[in-house]
Short mmCIF file of N, CA and C in Angstrom, two decimals:
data_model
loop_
_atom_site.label_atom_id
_atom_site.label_comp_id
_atom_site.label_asym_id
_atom_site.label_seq_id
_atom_site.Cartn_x
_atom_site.Cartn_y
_atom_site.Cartn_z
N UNK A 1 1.62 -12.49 -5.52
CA UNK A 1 2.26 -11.35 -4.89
C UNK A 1 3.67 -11.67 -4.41
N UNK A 2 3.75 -12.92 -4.02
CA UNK A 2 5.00 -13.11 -3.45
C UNK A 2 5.89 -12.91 -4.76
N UNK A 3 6.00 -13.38 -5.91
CA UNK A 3 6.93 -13.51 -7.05
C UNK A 3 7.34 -11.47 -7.24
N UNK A 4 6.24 -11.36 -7.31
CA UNK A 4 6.28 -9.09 -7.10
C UNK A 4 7.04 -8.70 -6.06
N UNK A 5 6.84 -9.51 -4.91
CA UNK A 5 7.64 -8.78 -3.93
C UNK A 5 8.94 -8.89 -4.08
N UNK A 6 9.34 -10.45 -4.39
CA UNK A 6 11.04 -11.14 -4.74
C UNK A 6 11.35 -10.10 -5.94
N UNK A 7 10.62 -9.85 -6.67
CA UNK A 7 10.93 -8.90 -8.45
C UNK A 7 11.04 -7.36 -8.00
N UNK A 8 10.29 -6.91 -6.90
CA UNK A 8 10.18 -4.90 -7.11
C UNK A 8 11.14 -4.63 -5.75
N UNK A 9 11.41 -5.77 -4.34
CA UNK A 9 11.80 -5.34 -3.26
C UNK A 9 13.52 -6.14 -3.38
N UNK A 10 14.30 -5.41 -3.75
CA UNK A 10 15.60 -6.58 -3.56
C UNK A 10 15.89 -6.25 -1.95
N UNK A 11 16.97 -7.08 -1.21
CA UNK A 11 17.50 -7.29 -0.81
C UNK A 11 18.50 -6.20 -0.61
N UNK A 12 18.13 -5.18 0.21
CA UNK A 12 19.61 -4.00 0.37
C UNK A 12 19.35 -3.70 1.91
N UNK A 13 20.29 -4.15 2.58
CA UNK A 13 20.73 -3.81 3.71
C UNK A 13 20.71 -2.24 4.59
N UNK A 14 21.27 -1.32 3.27
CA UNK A 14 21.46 -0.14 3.49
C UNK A 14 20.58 0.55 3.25
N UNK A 15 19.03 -0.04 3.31
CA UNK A 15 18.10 1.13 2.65
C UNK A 15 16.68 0.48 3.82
N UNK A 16 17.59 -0.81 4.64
CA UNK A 16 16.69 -1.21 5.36
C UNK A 16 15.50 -2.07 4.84
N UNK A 17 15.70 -2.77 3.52
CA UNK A 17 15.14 -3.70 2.92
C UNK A 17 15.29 -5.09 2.72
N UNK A 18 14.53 -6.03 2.82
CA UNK A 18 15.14 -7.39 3.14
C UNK A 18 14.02 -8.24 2.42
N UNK A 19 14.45 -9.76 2.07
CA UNK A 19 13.49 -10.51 1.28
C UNK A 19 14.28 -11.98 1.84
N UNK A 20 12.99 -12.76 2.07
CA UNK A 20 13.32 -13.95 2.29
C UNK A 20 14.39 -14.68 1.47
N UNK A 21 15.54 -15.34 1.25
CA UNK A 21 15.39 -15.83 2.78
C UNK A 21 16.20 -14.96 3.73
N UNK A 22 16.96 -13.68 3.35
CA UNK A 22 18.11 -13.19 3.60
C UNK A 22 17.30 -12.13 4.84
N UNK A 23 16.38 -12.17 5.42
CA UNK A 23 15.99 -11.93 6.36
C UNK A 23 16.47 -11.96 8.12
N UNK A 24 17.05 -10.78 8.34
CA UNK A 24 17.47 -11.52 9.76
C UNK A 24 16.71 -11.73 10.65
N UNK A 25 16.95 -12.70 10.93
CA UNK A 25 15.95 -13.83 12.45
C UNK A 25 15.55 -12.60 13.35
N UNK A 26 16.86 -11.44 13.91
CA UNK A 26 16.60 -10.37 15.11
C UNK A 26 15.52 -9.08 14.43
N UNK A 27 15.66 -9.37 13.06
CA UNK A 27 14.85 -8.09 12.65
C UNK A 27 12.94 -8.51 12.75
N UNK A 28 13.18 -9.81 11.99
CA UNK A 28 11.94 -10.32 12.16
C UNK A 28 11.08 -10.30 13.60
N UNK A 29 11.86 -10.83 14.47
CA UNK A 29 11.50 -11.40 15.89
C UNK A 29 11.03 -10.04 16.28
N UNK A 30 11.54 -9.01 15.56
CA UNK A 30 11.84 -7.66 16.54
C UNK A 30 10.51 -7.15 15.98
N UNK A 31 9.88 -6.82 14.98
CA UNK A 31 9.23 -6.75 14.13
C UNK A 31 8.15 -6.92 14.52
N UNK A 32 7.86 -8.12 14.10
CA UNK A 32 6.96 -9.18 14.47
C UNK A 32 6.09 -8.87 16.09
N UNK A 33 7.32 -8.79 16.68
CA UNK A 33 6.63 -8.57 18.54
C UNK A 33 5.73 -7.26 18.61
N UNK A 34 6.68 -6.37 17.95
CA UNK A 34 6.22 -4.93 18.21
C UNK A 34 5.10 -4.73 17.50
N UNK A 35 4.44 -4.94 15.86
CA UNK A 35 3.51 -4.46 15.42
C UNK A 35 3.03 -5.59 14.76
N UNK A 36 3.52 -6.58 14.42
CA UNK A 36 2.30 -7.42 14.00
C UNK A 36 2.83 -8.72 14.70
N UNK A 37 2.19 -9.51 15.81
CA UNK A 37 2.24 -10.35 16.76
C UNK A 37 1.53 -11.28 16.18
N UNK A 38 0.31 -11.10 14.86
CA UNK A 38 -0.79 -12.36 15.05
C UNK A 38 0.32 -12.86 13.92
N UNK A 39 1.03 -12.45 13.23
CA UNK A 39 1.81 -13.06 12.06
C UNK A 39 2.71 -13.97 11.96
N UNK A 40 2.58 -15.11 11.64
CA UNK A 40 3.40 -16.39 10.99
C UNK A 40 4.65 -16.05 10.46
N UNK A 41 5.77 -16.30 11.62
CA UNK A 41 7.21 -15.43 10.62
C UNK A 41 7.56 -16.34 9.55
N UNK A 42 6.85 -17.63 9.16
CA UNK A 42 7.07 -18.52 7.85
C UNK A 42 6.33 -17.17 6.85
N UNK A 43 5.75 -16.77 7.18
CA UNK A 43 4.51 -15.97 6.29
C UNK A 43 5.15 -15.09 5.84
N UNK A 44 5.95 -14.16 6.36
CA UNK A 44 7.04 -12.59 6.01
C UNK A 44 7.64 -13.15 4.79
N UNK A 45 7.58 -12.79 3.65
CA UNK A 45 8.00 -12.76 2.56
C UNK A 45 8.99 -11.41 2.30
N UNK A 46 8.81 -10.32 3.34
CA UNK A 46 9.79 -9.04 2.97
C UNK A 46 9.43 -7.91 3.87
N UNK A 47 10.84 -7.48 4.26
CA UNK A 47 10.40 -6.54 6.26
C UNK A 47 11.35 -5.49 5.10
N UNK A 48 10.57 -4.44 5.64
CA UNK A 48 11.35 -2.88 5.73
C UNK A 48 11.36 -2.65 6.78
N UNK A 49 13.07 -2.37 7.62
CA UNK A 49 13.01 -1.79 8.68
C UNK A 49 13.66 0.05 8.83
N UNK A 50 12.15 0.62 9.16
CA UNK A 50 12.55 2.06 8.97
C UNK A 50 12.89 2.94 10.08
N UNK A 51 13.80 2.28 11.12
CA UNK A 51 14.38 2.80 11.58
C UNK A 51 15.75 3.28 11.76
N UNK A 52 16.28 3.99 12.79
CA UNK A 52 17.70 4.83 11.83
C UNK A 52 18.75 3.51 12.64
N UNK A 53 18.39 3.38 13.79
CA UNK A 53 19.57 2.49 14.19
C UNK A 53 19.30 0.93 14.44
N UNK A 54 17.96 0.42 13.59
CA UNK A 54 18.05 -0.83 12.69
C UNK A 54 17.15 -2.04 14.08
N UNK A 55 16.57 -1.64 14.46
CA UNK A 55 15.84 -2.51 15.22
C UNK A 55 14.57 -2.84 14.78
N UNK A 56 14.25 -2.27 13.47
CA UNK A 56 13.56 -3.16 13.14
C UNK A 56 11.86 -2.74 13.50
N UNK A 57 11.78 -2.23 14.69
CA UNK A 57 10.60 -1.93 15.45
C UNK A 57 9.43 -0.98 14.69
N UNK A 58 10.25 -0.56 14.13
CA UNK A 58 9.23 0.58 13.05
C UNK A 58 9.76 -0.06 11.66
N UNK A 59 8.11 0.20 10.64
CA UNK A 59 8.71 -0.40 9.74
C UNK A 59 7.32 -1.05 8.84
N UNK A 60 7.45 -2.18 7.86
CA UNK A 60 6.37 -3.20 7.32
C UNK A 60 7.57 -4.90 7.26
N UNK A 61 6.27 -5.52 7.33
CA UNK A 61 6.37 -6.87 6.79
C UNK A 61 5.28 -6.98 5.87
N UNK A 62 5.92 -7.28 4.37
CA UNK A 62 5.15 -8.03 3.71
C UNK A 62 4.63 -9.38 3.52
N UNK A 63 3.47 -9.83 3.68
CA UNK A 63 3.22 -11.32 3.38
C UNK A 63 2.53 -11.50 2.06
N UNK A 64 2.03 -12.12 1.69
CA UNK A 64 1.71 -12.91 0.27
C UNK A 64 -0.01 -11.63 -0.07
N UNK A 65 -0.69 -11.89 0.85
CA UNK A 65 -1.69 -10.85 0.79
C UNK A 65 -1.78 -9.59 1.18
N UNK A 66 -0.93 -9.32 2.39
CA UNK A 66 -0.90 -8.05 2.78
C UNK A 66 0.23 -7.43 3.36
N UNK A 67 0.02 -5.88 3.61
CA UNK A 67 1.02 -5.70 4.17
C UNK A 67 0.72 -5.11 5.44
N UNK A 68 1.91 -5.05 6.87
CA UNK A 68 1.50 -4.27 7.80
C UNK A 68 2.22 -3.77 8.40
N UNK A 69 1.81 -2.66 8.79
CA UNK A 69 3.04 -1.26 9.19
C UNK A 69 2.95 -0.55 9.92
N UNK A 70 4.17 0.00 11.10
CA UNK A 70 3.73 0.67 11.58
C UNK A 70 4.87 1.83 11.71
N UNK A 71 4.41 3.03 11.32
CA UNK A 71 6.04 4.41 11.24
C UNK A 71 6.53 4.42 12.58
N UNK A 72 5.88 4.56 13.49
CA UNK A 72 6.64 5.26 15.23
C UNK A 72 5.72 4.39 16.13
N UNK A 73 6.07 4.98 17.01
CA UNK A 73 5.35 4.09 18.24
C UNK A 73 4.13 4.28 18.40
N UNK A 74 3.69 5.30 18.04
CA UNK A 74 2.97 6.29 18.95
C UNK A 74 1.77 6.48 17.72
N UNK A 75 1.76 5.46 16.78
CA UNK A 75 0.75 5.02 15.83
C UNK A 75 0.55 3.93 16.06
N UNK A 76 -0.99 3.20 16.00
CA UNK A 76 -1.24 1.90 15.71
C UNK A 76 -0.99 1.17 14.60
N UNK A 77 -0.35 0.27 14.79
CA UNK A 77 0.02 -0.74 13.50
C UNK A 77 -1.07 -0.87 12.46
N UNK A 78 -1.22 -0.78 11.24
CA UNK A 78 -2.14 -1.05 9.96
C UNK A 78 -2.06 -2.04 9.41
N UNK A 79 -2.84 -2.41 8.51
CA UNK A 79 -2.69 -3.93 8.04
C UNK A 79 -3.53 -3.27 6.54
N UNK A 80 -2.85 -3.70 5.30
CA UNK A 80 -3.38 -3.17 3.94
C UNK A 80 -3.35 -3.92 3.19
N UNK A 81 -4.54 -4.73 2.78
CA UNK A 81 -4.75 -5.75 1.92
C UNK A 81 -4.59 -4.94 0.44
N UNK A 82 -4.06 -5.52 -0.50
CA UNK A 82 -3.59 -5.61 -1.63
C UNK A 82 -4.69 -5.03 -2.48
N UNK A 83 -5.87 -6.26 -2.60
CA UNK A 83 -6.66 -5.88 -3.14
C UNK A 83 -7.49 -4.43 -2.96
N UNK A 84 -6.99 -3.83 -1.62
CA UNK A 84 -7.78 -2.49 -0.93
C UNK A 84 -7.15 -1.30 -1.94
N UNK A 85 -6.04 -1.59 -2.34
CA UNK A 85 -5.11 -0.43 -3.26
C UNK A 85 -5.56 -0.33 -4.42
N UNK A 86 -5.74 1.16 -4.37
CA UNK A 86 -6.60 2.21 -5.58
C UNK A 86 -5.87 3.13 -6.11
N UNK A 87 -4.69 3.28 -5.33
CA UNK A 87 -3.71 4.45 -5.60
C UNK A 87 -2.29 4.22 -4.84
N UNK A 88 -1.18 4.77 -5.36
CA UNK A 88 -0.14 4.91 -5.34
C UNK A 88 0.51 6.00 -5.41
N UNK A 89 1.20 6.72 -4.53
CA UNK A 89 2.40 7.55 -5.10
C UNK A 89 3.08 7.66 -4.15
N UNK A 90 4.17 8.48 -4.10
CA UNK A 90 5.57 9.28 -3.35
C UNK A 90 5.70 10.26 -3.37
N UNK A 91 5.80 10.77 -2.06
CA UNK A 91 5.77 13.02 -1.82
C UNK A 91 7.30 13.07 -1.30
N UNK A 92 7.64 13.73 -1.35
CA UNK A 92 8.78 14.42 -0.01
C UNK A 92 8.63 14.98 0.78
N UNK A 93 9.18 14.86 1.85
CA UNK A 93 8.80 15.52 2.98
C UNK A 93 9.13 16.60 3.05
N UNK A 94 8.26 17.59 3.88
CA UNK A 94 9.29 18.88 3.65
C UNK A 94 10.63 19.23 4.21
N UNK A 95 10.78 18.28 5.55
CA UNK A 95 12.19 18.41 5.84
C UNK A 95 13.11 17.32 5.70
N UNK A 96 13.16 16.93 4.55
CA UNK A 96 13.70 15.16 3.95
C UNK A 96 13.23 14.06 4.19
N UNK A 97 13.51 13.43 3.57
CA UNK A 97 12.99 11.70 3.21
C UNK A 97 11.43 11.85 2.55
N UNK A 98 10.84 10.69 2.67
CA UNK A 98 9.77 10.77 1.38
C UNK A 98 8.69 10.33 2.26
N UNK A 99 7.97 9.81 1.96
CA UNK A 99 6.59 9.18 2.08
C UNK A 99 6.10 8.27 1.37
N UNK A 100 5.17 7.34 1.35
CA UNK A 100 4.80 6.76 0.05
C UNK A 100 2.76 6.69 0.59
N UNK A 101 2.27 7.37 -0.18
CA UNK A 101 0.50 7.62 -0.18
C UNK A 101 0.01 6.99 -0.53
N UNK A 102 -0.72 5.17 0.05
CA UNK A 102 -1.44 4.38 -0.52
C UNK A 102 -2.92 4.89 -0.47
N UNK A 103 -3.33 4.86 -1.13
CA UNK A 103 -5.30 5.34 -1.20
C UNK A 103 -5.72 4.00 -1.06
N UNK A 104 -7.08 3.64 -0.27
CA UNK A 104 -7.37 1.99 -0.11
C UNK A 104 -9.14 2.72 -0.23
N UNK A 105 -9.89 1.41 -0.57
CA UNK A 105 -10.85 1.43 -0.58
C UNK A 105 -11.25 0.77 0.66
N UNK A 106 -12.12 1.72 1.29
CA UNK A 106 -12.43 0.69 2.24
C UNK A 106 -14.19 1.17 2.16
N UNK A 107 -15.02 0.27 2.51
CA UNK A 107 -16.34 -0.10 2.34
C UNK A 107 -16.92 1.11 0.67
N UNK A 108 -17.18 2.51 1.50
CA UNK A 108 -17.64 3.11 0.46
C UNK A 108 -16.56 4.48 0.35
N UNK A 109 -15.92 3.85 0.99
CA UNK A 109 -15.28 5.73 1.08
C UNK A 109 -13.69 5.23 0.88
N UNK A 110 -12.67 6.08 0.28
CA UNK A 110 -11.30 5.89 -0.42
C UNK A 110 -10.42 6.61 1.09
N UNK A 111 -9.44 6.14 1.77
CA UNK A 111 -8.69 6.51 2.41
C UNK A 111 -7.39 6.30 2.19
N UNK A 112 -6.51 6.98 2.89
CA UNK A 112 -4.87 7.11 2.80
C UNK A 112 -4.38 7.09 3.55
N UNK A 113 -3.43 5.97 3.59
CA UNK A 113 -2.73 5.34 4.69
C UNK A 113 -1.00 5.67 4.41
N UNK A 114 -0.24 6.40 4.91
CA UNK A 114 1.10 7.44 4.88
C UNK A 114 1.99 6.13 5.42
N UNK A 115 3.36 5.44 4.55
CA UNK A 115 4.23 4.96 4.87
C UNK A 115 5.45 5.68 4.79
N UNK A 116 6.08 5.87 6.05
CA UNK A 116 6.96 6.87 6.46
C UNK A 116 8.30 6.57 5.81
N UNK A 117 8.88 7.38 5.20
CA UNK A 117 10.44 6.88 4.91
C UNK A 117 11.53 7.64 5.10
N UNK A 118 11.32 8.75 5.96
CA UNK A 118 12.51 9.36 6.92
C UNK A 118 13.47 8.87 7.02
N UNK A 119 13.60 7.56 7.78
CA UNK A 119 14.92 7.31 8.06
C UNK A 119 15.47 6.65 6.94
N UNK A 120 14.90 6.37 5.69
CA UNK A 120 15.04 5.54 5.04
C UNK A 120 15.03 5.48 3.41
N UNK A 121 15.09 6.81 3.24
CA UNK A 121 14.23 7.15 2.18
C UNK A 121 14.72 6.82 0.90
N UNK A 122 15.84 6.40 0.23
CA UNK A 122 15.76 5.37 -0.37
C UNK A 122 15.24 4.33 -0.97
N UNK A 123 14.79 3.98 0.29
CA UNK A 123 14.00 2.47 0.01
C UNK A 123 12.34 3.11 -0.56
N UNK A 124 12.18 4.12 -0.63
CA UNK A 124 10.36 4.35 -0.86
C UNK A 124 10.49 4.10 -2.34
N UNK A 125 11.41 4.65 -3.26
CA UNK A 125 11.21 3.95 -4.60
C UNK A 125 10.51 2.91 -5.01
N UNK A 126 11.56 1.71 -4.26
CA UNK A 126 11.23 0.32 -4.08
C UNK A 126 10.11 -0.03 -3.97
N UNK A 127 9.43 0.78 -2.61
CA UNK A 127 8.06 -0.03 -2.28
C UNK A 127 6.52 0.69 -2.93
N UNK A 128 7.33 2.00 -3.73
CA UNK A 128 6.08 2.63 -4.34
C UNK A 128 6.13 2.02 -5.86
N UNK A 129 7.09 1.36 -6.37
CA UNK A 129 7.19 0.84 -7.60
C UNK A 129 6.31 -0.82 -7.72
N UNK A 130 6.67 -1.32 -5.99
CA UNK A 130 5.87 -2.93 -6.11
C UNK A 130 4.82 -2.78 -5.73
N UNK A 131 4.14 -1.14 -5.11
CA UNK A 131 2.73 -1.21 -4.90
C UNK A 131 2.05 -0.78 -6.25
N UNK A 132 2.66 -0.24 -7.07
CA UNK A 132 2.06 -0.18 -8.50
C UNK A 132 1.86 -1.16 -9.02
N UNK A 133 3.05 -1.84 -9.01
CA UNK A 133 2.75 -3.08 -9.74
C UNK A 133 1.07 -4.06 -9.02
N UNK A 134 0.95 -4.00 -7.06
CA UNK A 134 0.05 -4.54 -6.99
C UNK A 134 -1.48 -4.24 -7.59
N UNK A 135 -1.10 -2.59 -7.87
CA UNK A 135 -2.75 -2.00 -8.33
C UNK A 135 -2.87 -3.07 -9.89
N UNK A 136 -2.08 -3.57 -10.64
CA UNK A 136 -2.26 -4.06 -11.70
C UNK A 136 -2.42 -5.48 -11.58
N UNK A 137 -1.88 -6.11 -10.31
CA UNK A 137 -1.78 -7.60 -10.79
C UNK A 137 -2.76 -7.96 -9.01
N UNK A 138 -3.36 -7.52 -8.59
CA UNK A 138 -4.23 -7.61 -7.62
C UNK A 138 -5.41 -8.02 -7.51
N UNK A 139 -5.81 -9.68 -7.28
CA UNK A 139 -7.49 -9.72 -7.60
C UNK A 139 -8.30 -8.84 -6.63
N UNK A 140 -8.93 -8.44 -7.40
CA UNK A 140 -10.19 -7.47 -6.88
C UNK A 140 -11.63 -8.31 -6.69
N UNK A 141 -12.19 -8.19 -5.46
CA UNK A 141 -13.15 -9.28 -5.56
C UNK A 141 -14.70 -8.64 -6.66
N UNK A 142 -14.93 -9.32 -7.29
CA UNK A 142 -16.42 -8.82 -8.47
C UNK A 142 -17.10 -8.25 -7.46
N UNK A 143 -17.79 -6.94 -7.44
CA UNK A 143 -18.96 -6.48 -7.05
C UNK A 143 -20.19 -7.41 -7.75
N UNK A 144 -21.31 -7.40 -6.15
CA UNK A 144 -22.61 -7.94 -6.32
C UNK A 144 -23.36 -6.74 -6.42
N UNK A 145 -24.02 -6.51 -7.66
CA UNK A 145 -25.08 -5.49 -8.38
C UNK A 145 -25.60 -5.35 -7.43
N UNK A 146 -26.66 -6.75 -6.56
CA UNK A 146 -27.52 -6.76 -6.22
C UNK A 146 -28.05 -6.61 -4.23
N UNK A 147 -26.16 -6.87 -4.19
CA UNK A 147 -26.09 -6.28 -2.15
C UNK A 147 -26.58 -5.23 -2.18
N UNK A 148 -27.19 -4.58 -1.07
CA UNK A 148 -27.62 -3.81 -0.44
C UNK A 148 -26.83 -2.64 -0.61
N UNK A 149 -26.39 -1.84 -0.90
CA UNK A 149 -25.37 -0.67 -0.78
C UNK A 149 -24.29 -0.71 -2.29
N UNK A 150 -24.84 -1.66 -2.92
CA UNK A 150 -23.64 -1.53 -4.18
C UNK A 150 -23.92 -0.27 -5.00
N UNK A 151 -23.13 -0.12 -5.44
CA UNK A 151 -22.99 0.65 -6.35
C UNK A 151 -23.58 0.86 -7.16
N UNK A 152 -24.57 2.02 -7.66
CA UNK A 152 -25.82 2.76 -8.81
C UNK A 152 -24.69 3.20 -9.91
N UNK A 153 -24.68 2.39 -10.83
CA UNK A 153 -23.26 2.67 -11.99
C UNK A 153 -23.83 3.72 -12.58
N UNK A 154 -25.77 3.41 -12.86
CA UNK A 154 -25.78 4.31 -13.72
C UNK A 154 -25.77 5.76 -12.85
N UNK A 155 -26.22 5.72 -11.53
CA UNK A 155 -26.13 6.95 -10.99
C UNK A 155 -24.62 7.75 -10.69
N UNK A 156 -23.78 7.08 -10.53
CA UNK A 156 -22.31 7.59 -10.74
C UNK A 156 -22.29 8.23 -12.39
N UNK A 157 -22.54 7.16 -13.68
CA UNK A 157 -22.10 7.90 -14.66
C UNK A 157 -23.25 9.12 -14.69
N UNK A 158 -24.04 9.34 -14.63
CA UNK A 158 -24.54 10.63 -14.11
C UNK A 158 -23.84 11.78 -13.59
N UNK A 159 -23.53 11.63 -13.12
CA UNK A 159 -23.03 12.14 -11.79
C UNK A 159 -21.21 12.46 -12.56
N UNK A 160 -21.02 11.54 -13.10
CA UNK A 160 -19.43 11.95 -13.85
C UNK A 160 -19.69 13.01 -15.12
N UNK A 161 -20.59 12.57 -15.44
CA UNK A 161 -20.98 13.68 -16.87
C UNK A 161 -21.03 14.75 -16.43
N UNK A 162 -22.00 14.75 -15.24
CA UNK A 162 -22.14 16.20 -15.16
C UNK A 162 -20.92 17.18 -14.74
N UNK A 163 -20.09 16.15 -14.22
CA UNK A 163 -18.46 16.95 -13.70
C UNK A 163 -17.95 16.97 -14.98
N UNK A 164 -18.21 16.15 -15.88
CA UNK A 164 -17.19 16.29 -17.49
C UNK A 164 -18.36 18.03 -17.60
N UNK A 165 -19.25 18.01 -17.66
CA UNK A 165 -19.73 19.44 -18.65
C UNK A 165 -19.34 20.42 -18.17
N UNK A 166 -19.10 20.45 -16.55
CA UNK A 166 -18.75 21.49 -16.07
C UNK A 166 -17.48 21.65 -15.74
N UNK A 167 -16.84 20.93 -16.37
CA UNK A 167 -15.15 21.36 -16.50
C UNK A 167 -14.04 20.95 -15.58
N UNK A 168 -15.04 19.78 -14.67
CA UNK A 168 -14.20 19.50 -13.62
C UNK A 168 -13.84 18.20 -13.78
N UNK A 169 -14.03 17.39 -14.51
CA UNK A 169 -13.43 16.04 -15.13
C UNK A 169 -13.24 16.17 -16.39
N UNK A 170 -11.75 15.16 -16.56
CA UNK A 170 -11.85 15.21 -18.12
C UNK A 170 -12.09 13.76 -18.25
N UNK A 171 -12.65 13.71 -19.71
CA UNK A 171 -13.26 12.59 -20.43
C UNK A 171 -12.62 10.75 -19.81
N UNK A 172 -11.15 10.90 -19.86
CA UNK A 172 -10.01 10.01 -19.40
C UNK A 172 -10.70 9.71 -18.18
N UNK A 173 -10.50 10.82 -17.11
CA UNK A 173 -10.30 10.69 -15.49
C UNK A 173 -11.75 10.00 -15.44
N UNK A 174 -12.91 10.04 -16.24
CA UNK A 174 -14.35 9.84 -15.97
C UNK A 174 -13.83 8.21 -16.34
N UNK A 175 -13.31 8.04 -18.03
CA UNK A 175 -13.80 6.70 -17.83
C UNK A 175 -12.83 5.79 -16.54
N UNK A 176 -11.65 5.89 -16.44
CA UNK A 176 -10.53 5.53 -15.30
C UNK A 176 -11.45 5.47 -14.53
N UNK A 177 -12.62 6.45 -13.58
CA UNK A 177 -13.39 6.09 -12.59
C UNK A 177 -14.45 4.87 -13.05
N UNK A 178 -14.91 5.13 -14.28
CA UNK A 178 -16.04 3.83 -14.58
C UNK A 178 -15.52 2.60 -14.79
N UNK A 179 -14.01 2.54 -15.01
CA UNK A 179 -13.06 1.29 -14.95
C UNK A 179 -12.73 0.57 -13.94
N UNK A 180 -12.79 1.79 -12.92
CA UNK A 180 -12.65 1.31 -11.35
C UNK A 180 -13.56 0.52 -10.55
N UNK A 181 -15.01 0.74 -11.63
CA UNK A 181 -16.34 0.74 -10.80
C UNK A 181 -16.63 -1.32 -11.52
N UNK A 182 -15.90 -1.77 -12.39
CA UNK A 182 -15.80 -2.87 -12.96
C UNK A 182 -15.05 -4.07 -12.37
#
């Protein structure tokens, strides 16, 4: 991940993007205090700071496995392991700047975690282009058939057919889900 982050996140000042080593010490420190404290600033491989007058305080640090973020104050900081990413994209806001919509798997159920890019919006290109790249180059840990709660493949493809007959999946979107389930 780190080689993805150096390859999809350059180094632009003006969009509030930064990559080791060109990282400033005040952004990090600043960073670091406010939303992720348990983190090793050897570890920050790449800070977005998405605020308008650059402190840094709102924002992500990327490290090698994850990332963690937090838009405003007045949200709790997140932490989004790599391997959790199922989805990707970028909206606009309705009154400017963008968004970027990670979907994560978490236990059995798919959620979406909103990285803000208001002040910044520019930079969401950037970080919706290297989270694509993570859905592809991301180990995913093997499902155990046999835990308690895994997954009934054959009861899902069931369950997909019957949305293919009735018009609400197409053939693609079914197998993409049985690809997912691998």
């Amino acid at each position: 991940m780190t080689d993805l982050l150096r390859e999809y996140l350059p180094t632009a000042p003006d969009l509030g993007l930064y990559v080791t080593p060109d990282i400033p010490a005040s952004k990090l420190r600043a960073a670091l205090a406010d939303y992720a404290p348990e983190v090793d600033p050897a570890d920050v491989v790449a800070l977005f700071d998405a605020t308008r007058l650059g402190s840094a305080k709102d924002g992500a640090v990327f490290l090698a496995d994850r990332f963690i973020f937090q838009n405003n104050d007045l949200q709790a900081a997140r932490t989004v392991r790599y391997g959790d990413i199922v989805g990707v994209r970028a909206k606009r806001k309705l009154l400017g700047g963008k968004e970027v919509l990670v979907d994560l798997n978490r236990a059995r159920a798919t959620v979406t975690e909103t990285l803000d890019f208001s002040a910044q919006a520019g930079a969401a290109e950037y970080v919706e282009r290297f989270l694509q790249q993570v859905l592809v180059a991301a180990p995913r840990p093997a499902p155990d058939p046999t835990a308690e709660g895994a997954t009934d493949r054959r009861a899902v493809e069931e369950a997909l057919d019957r949305l293919v007959a009735l018009g609400r999946l197409s053939g693609a979107d079914r197998q993409r889900m049985l690809d997912a389930l691998a």
